[in-house]
Short mmCIF file of C-alpha atoms in Angstrom, two decimals:
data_model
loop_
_atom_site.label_atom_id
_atom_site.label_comp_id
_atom_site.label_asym_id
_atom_site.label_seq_id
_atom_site.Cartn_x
_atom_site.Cartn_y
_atom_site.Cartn_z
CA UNK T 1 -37.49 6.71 -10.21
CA UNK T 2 -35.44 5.43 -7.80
CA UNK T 3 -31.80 4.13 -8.84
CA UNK T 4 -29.24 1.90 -6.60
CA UNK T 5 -25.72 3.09 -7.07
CA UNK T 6 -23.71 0.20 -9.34
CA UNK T 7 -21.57 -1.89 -6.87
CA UNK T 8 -19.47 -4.40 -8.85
CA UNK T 9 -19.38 -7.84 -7.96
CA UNK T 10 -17.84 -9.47 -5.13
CA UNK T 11 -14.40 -11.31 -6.13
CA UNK T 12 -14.54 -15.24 -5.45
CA UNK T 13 -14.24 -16.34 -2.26
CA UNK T 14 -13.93 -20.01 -1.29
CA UNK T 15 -13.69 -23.00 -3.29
CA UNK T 16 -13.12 -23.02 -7.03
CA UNK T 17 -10.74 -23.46 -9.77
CA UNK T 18 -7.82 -22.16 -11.65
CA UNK T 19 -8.88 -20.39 -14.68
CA UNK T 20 -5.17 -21.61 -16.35
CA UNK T 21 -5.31 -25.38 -15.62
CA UNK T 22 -8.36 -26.19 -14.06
CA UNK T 23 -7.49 -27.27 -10.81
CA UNK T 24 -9.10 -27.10 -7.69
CA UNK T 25 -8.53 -23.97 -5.11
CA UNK T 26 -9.76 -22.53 -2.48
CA UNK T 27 -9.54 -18.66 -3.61
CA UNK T 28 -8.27 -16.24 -0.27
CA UNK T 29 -7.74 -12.93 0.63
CA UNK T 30 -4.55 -11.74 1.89
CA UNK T 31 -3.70 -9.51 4.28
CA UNK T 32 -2.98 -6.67 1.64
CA UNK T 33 -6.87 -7.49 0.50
CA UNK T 34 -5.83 -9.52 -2.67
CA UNK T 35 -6.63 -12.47 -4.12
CA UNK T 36 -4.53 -15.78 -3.76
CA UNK T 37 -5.37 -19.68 -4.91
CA UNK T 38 -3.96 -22.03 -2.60
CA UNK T 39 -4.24 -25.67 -3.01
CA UNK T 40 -7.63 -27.19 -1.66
CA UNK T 41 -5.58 -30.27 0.23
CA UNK T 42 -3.80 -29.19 3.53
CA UNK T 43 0.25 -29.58 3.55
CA UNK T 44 2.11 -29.68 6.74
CA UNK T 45 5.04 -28.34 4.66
CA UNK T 46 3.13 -25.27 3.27
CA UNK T 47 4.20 -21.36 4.00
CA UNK T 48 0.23 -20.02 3.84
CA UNK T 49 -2.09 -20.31 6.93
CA UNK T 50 -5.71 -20.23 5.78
CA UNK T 51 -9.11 -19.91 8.01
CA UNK T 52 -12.50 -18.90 7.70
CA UNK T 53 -13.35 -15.31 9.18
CA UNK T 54 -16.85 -15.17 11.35
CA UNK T 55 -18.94 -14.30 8.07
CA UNK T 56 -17.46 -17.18 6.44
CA UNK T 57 -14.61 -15.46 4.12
CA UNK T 58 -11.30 -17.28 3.43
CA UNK T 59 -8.77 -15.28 4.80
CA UNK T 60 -4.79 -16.63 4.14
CA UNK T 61 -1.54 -14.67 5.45
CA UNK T 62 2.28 -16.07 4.92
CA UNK T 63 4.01 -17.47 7.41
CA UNK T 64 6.75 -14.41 8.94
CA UNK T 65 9.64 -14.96 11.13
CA UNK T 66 7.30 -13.03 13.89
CA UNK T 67 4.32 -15.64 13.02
CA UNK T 68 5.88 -18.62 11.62
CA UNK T 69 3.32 -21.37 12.83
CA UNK T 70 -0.36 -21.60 12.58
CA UNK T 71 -2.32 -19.76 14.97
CA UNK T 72 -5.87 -20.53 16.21
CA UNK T 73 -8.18 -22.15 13.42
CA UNK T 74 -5.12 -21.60 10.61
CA UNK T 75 -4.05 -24.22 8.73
CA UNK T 76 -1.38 -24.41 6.40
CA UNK T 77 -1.51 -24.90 2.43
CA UNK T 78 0.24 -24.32 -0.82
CA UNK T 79 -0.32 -21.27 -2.83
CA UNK T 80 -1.10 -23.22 -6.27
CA UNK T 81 0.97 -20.62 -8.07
CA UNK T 82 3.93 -22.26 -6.89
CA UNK T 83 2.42 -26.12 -8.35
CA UNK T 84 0.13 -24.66 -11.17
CA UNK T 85 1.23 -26.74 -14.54
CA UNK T 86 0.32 -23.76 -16.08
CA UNK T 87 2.21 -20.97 -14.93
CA UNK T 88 1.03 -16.92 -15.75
CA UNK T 89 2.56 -16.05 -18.98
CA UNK T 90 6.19 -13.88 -18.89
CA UNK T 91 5.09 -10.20 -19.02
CA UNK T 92 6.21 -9.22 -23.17
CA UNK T 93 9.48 -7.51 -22.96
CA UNK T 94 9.56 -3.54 -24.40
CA UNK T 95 12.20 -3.54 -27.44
CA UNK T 96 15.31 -2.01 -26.23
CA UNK T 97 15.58 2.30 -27.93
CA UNK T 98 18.75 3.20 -29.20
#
């Protein structure tokens, strides 16, 4: 019998929405091959260039002090962490041992 080796499924890529408020994102992956929600309408004023890669990927990198415009196809957003209304949940804190 012939078996194909389990390959887990691919993370989102593209538009969607934020599982904490609902909404709408384009999901990216950063240049350390993460995942990051940015806000689906364009900002002049954002710090994250986004563009498509040739096989259609959304691709997002922050703006450096050696890169600190758009470049090519790039164009800048807001990561929605920084506007979700529903911010990730403080980490519990480890009671203190005497």
């Amino acid at each position: 019998m012939f078996t194909t080796p389990y390959r887990p499924p691919a993370p989102p890529n593209g538009t969607g929405h934020c599982p904490r408020c609902g909404h709408p994102v384009i999901w990216c992956l950063t240049t350390a091959r993460r995942l990051q929600p940015v806000n689906r309408q364009r900002d002049p004023t954002g710090n994250t260039a986004i563009h498509q890669d040739v096989v259609g990927r959304w691709r997002s990198r922050g703006l450096t002090r050696e890169r600190p415009t758009p470049e090519g196809a790039e164009v800048l957003h807001i990561p929605h962490a920084a506007t979700c209304p529903a911010p990730r949940p403080a980490p519990a804190r480890q009671p203190r041992r005497r």
